[in-house]
Short mmCIF file of C-alpha atoms (C1' of nucleotides) in Angstrom, two decimals:
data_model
loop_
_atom_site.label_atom_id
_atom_site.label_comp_id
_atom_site.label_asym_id
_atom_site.label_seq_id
_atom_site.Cartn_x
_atom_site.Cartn_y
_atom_site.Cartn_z
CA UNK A 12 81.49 181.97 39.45
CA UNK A 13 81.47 181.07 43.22
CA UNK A 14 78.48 179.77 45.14
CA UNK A 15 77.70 183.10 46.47
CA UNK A 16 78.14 184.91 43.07
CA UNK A 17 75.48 182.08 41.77
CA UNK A 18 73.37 183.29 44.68
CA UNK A 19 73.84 186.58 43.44
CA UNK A 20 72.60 185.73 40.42
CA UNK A 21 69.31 183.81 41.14
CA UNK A 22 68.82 186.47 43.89
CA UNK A 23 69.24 189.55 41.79
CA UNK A 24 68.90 189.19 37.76
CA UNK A 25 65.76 190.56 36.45
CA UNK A 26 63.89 186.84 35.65
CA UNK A 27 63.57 187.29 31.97
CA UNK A 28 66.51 188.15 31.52
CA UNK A 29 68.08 185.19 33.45
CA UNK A 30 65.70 182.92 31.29
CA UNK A 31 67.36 184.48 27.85
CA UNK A 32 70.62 184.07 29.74
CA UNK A 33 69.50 180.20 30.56
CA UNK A 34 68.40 179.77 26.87
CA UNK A 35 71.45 181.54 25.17
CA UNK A 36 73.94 179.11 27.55
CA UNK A 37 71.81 176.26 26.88
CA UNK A 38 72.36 176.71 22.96
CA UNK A 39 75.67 176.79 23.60
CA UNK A 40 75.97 173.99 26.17
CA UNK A 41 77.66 170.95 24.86
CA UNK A 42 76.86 167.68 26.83
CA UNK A 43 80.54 166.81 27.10
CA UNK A 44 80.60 169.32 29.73
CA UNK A 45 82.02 172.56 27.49
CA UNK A 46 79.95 175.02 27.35
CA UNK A 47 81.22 176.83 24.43
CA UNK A 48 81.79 179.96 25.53
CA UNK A 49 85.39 180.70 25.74
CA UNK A 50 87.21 182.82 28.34
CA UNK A 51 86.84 185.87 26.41
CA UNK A 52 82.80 185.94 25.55
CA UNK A 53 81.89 185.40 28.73
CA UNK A 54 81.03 187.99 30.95
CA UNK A 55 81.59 188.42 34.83
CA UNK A 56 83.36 184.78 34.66
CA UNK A 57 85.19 183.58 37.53
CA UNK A 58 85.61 180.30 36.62
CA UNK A 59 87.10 179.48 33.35
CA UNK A 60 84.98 176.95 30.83
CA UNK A 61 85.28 173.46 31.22
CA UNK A 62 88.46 172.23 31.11
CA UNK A 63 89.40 169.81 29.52
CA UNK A 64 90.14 166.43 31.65
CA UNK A 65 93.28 164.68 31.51
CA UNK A 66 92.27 160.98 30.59
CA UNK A 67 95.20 158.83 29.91
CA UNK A 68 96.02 155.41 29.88
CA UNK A 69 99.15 155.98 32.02
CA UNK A 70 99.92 152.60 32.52
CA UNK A 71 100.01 151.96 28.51
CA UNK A 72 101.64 155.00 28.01
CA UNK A 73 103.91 154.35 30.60
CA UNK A 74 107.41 154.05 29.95
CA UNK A 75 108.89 153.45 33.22
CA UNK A 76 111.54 151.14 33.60
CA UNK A 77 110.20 148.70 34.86
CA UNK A 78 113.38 146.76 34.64
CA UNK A 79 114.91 148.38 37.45
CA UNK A 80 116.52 146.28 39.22
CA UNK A 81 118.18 148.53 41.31
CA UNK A 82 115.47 148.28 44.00
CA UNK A 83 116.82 151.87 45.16
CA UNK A 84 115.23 153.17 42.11
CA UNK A 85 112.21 151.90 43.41
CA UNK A 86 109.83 153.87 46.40
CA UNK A 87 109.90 151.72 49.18
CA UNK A 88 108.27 154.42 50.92
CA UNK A 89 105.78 153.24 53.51
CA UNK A 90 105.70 156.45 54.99
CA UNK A 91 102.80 157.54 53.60
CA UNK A 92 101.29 160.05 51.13
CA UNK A 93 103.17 163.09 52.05
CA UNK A 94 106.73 162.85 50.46
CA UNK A 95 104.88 161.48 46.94
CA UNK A 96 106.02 163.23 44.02
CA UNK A 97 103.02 163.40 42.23
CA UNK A 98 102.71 164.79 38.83
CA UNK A 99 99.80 163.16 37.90
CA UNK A 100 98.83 163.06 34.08
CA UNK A 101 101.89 163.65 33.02
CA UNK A 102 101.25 162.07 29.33
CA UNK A 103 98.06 164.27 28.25
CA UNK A 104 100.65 166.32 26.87
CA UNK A 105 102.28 164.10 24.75
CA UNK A 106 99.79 161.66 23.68
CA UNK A 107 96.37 163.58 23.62
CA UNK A 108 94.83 160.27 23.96
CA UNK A 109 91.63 159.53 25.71
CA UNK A 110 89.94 156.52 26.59
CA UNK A 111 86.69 155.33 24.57
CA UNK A 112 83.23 157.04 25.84
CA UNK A 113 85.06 159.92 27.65
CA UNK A 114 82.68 162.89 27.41
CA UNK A 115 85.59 165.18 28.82
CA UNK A 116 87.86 166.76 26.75
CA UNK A 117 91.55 166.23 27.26
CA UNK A 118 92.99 168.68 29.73
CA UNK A 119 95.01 170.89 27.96
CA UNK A 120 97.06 171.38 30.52
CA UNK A 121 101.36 170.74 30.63
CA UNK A 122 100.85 170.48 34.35
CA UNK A 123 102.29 167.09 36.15
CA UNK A 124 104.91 164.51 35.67
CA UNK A 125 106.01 166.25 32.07
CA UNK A 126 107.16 169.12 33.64
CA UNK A 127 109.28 167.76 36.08
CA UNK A 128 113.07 167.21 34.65
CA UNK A 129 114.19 164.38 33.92
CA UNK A 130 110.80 162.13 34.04
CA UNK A 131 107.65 162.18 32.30
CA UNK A 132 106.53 159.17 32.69
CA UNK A 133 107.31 156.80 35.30
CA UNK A 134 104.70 157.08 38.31
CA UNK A 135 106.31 156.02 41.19
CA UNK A 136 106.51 158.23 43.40
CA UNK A 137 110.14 158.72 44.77
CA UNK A 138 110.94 160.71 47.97
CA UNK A 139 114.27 161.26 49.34
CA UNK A 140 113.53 158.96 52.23
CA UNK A 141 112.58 156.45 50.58
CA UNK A 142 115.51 156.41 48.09
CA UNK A 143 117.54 156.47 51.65
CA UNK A 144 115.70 153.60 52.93
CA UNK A 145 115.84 151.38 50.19
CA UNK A 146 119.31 152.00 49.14
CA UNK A 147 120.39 150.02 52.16
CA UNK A 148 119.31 147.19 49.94
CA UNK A 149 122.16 147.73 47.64
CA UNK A 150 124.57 145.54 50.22
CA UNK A 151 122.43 142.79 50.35
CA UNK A 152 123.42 139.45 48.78
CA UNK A 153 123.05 139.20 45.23
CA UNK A 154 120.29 136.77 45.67
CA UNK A 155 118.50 139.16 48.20
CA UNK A 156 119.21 141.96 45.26
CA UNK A 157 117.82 139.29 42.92
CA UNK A 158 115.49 138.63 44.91
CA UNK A 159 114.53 142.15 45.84
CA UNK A 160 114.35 143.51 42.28
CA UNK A 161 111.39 141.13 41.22
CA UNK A 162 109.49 142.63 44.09
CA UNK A 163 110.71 145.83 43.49
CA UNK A 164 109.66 145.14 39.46
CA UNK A 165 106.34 143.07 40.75
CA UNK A 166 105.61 145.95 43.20
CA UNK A 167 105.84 148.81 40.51
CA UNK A 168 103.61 147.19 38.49
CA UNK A 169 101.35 146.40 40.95
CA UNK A 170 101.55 149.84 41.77
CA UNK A 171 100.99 150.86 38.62
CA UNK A 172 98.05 148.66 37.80
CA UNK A 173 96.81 149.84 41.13
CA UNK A 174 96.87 153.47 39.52
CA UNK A 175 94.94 152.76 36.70
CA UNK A 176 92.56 151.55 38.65
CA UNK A 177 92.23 153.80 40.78
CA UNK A 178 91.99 156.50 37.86
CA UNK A 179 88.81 154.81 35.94
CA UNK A 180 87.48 154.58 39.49
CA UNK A 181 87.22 158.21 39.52
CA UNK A 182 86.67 159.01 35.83
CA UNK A 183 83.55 156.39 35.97
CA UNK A 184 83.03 158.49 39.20
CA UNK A 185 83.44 162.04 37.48
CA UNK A 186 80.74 160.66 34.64
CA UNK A 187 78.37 160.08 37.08
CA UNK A 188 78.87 163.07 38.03
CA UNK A 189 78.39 164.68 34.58
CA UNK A 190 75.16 162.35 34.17
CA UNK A 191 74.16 163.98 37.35
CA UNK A 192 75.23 167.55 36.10
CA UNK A 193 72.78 167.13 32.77
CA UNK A 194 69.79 165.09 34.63
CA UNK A 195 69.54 168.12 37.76
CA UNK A 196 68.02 171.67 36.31
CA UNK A 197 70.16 174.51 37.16
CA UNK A 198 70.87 177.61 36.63
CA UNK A 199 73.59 177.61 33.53
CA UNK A 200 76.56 179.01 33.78
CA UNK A 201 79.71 179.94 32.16
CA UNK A 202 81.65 177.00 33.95
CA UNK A 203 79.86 173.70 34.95
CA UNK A 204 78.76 172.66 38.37
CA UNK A 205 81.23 171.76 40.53
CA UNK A 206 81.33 168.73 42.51
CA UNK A 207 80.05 170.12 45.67
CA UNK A 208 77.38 172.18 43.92
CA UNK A 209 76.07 168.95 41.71
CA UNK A 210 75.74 167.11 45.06
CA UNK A 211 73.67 169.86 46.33
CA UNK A 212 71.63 171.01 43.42
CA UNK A 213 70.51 167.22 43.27
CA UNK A 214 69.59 167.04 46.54
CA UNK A 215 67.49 170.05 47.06
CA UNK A 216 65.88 168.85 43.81
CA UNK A 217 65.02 165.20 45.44
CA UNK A 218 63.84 167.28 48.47
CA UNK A 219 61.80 169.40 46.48
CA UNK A 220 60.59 167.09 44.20
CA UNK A 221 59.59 164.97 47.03
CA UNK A 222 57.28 167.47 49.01
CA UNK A 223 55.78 168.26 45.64
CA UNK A 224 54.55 164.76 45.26
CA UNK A 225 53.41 164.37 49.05
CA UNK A 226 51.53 167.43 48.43
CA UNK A 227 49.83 166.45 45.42
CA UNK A 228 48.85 162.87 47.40
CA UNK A 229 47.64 165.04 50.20
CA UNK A 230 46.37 167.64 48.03
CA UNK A 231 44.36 164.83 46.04
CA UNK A 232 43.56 163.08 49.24
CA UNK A 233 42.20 165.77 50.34
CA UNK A 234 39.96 166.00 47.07
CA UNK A 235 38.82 162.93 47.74
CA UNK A 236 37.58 163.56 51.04
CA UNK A 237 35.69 166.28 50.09
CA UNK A 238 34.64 164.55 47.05
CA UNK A 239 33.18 161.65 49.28
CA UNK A 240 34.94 159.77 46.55
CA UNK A 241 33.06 160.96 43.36
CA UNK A 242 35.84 162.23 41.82
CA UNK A 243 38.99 160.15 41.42
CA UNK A 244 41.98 162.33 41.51
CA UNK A 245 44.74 161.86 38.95
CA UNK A 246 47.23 159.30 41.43
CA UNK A 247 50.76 160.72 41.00
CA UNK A 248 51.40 157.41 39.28
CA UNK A 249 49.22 158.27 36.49
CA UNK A 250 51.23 161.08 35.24
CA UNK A 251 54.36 159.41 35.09
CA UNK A 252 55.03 157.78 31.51
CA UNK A 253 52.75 160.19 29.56
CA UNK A 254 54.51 161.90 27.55
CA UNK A 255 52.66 164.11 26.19
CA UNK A 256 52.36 163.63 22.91
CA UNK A 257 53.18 167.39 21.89
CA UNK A 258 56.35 167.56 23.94
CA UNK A 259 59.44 166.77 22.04
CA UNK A 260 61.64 163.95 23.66
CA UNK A 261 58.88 163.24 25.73
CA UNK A 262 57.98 166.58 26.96
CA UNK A 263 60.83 167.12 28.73
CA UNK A 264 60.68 170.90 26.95
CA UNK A 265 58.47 172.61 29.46
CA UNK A 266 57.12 175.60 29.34
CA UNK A 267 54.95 177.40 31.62
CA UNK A 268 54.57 181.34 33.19
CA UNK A 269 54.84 181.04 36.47
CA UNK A 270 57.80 179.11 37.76
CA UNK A 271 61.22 179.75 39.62
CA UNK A 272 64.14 177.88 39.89
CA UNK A 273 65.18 178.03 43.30
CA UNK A 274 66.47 175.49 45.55
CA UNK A 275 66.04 177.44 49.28
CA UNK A 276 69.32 175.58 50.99
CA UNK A 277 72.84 176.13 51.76
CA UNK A 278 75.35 176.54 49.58
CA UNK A 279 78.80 174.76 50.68
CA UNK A 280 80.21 178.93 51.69
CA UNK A 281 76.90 179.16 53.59
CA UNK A 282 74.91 181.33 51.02
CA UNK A 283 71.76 180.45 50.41
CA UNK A 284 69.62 180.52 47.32
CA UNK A 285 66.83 183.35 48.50
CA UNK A 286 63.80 181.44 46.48
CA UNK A 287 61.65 184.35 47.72
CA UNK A 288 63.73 186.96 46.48
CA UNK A 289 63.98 184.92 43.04
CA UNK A 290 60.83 185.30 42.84
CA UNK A 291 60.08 188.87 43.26
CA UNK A 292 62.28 189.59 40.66
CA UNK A 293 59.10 188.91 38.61
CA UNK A 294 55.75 189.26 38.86
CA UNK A 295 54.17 186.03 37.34
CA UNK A 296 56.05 184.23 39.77
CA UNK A 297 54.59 182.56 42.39
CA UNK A 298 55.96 183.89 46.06
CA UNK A 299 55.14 182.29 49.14
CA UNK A 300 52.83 184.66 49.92
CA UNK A 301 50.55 183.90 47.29
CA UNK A 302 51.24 180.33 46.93
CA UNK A 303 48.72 179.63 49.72
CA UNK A 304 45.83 180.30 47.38
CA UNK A 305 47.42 178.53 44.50
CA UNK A 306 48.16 175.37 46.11
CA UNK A 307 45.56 173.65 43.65
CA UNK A 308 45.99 176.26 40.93
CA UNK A 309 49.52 174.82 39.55
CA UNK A 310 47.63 172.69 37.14
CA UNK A 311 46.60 176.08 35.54
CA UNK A 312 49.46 176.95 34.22
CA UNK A 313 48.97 177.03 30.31
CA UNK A 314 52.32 176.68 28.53
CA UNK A 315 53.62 180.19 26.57
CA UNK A 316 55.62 181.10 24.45
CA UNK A 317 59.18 180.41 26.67
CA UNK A 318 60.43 177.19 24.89
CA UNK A 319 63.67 176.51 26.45
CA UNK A 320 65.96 173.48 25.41
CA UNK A 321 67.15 171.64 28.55
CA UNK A 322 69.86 169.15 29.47
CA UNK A 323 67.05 167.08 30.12
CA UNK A 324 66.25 167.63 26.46
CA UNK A 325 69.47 165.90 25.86
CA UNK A 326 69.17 163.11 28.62
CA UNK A 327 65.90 162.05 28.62
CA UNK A 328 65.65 160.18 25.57
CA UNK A 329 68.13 157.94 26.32
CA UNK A 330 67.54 157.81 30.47
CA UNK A 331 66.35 154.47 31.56
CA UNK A 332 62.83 153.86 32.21
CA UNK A 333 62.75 154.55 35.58
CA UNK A 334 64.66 158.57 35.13
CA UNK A 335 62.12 158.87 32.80
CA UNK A 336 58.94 158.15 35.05
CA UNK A 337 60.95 160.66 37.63
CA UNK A 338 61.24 163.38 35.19
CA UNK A 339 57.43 162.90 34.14
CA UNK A 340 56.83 163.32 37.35
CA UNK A 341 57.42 167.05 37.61
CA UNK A 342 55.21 167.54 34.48
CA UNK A 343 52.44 167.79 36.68
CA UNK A 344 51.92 171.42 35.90
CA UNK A 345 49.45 170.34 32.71
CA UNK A 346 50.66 169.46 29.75
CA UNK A 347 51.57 166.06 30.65
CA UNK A 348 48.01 165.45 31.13
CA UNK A 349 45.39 163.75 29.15
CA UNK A 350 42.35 165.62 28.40
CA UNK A 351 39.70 163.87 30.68
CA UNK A 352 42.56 164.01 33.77
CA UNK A 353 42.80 167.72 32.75
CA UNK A 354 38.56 167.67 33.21
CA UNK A 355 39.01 166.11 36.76
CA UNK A 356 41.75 168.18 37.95
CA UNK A 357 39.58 170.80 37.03
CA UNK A 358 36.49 170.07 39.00
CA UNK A 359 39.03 169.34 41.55
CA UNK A 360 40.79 173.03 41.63
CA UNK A 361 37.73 174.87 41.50
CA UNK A 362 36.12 172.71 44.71
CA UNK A 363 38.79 172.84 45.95
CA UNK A 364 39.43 176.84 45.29
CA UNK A 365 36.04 176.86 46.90
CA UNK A 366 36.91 175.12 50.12
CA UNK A 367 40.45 175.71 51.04
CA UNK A 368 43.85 177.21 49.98
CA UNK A 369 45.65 175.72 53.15
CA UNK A 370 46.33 172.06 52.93
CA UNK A 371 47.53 170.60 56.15
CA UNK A 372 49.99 168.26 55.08
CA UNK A 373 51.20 164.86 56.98
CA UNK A 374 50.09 166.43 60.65
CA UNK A 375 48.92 169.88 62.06
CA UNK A 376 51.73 171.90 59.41
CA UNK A 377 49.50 174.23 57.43
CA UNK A 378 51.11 174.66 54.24
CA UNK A 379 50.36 176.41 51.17
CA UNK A 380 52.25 175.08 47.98
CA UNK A 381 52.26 176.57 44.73
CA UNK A 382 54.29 174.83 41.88
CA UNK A 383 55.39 176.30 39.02
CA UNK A 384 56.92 174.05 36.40
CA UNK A 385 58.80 175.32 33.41
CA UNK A 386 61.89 177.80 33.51
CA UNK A 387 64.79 177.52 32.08
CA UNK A 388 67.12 174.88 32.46
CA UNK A 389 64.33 172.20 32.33
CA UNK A 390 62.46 172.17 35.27
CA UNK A 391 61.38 175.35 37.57
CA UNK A 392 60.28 174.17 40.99
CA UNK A 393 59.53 176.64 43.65
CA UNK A 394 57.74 175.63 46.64
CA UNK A 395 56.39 178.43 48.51
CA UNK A 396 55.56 177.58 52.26
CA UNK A 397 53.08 179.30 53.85
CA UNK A 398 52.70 179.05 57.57
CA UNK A 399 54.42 180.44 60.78
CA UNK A 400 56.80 178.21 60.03
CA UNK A 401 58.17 178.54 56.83
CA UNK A 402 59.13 175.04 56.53
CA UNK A 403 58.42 172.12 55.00
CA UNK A 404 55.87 169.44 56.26
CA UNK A 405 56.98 167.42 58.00
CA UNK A 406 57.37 164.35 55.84
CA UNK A 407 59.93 162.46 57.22
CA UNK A 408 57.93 159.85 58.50
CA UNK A 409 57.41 158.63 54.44
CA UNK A 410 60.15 160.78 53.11
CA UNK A 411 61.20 158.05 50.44
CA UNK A 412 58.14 156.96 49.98
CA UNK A 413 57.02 158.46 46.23
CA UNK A 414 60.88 157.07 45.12
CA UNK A 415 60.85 153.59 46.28
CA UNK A 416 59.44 152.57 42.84
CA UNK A 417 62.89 153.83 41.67
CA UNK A 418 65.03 152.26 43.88
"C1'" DT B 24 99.49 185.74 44.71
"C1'" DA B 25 95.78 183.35 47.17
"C1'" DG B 26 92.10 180.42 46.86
"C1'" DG B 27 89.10 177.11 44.53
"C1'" DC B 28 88.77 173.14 41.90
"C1'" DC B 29 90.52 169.27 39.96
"C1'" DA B 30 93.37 165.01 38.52
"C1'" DT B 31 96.53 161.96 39.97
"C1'" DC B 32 99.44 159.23 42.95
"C1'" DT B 33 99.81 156.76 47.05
"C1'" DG B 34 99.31 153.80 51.12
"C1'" DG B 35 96.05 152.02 54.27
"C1'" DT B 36 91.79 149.59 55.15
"C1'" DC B 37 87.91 146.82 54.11
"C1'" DC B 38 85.58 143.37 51.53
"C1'" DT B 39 84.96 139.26 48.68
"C1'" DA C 19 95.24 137.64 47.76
"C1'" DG C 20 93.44 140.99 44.97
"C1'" DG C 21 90.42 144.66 44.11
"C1'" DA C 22 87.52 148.49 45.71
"C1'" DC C 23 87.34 152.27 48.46
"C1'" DC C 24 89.12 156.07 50.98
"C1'" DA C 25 91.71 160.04 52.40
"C1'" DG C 26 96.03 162.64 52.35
"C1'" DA C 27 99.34 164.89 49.55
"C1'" DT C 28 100.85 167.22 45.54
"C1'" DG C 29 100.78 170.15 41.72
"C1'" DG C 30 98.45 172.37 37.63
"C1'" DC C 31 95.00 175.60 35.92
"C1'" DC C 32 92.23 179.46 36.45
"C1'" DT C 33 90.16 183.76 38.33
"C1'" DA C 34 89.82 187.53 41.53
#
DNA sequence: TAGGCCATCTGGTCCT
DNA sequence: AGGACCAGATGGCCTA
């Protein structure tokens, strides 16, 4: 499933059903990145199911001569990248090893140096040029050749050293990109996120997440004004860390009836998730139309009978403190809150019911925002923006601001 | 078969 | 000097 077939999906499934779908893949949605679901159960896949990831200790496994002292054997090629003959992970094959703490499955793939004759297993790369170059070396004195061979031995090891490295670099890389996968709600799928569509989920989220808390400040600000101070509004800061007692692994189950999971940007073909059409798909949801008058109404929102397991499930238990505030955070819809901040928040939403639905937010942007929190892979958030505008407030003067606790 | 995604190798560059 | 980081190249796997 491409970016625009994900599109697709958000834009055009029936809501319910895409929350049964969202429940069924979560059941089956292992946190080393499987999913379960083979090839053949799945329907409308594009994409196959995770595959596995080749993680091998080459340079243990490695079996290249590293004798040679034939420094023609060796690449001396400085030529650069193009004339490499890769075969990377050429061992998965034959070894099936993988390193300690690797939450990816071997990649069951014979792709790389194994199928190329002759090899599997040396690494260095060796182009025809090179092998030109350096044979040239083969008339040199014997103490040059000597001489040579170390380097040539010194250099493949380095080399190979160098590409070990360079591999844990980018598996320590490709589990933070996993941690990222299970931390971000999403819409499940068949395959996992790609790369590009991790990077983006997780920043729409931040984005979205954001505005929702300079709303609430401004919302509550607001409050206050009109309040002359009487009642104290619930700071942001005093929802994070309450788990509510009720929700398992610290609430992070959420459940609510009005929520969407949309993140309104660009995906990397230039679809865009259509939060508006999301949400007309059903009729609890809030739209931007109607999130003007619900911009204090979020807090509402009673949790039913949708119970849906997310990743965050999984995560949260064991995320440090501070992931842990963050994802309290978007349990602003209610159930994260204690019963006399429920009382205020009341008195708040019905003054402020009374007096406005338009909250003018960081300068003269009239915005209405309606939240709805649940949905699910963890966490719904739709952000409807009323206005001329459709756009966010302008918040970029104290963009950062609700995160620098995190930093 | 083309295109997307990915893992790996590789050499260059930057930083400590 | 050595390691981290980066980007280009290559090839495998998979689906449309």
């Amino acid at each position: 499933m491409n970016a625009t077939q994900l599109t697709e999906l958000m834009s055009s499934h029936d809501f319910m059903q895409l929350q049964q779908q969202l429940h069924h893949n979560n059941n089956n949605y292992n946190t080393d990145g499987h999913n379960g679901l083979s090839p053949e159960s799945a329907e409308g896949i594009s994409r196959p199911v995770r595959r596995a990831t080749r993680r091998t200790s080459q340079l243990s496994n490695n079996t290249c001569d590293l004798e040679m002292t034939d420094s023609s054997s060796q690449s001396d090629d400085t030529s650069g990248g193009g004339g490499s003959s890769n075969g990377g992970g050429s061992s998965t094959t034959t070894n099936g090893q993988q390193q300690g703490g690797s939450q990816d499955n071997q990649r069951a793939s014979s792709r790389g140096r194994g199928q190329q004759p002759g090899n599997g297993s040396c690494s260095s790369s060796l182009t025809p040029n090179s092998a030109h170059s350096s044979s040239s070396n083969a008339n040199s004195s014997s103490n040059r050749r000597r001489k040579g061979a170390l380097n040539a031995k010194e250099r493949n090891l380095r080399r190979l050293e160098s590409n070990e490295r360079e591999r844990m670099r980018m598996h320590s890389l490709n589990d933070a990109f996993q941690s990222l996968r299970e931390v971000i709600p999403h819409v499940e799928m068949e395959r996992r996120l790609s790369k590009i569509e991790t990077l983006t989920l997780a920043k729409n989220y931040i984005i979205n997440l954001t505005h929702i808390i300079l709303s609430k400040r401004n919302e509550e600000a607001a409050a206050m004004e009109l309040n002359s101070g009487a009642v104290g509004g619930v700071l942001l800061s005093n929802l994070t860390a309450e788990n509510g007692g009720g929700g398992g692994l610290g609430g992070a189950t959420i459940s609510a009836n009005a929520a969407t999971l949309c993140f309104e940007d660009t995906m990397p073909n230039g679809a865009s998730y259509d939060c508006a059409l999301l949400a007309a798909t059903d009729g609890s949801l809030l739209n931007a139309s109607a999130v003007a008058s619900t911009a204090s109404s979020m807090q509402n929102l009673q949790p039913q009978s949708m119970h849906i397991q997310t990743p965050l499930d999984h995560q949260q238990a064991n995320l440090p403190h501070h992931q842990q505030a963050m994802l309290s955070h978007v349990h602003m819809g209610g159930t994260m809150l204690q019963p006399q901040q429920q009382q205020q928040q009341q008195q708040q939403q019905q003054h402020q019911q009374q007096q406005q639905s338009t909250l003018i937010l960081n300068g003269n942007t009239p915005v209405g925002v309606g939240v709805g929190i649940g949905v699910g892979v963890g966490v719904g958030v739709g952000v409807g923006v009323g206005g001329s505008s459709g756009t966010f407030p302008d918040v970029n003067d104290n963009f950062d601001e609700p995160f620098r606790e995190f930093l």
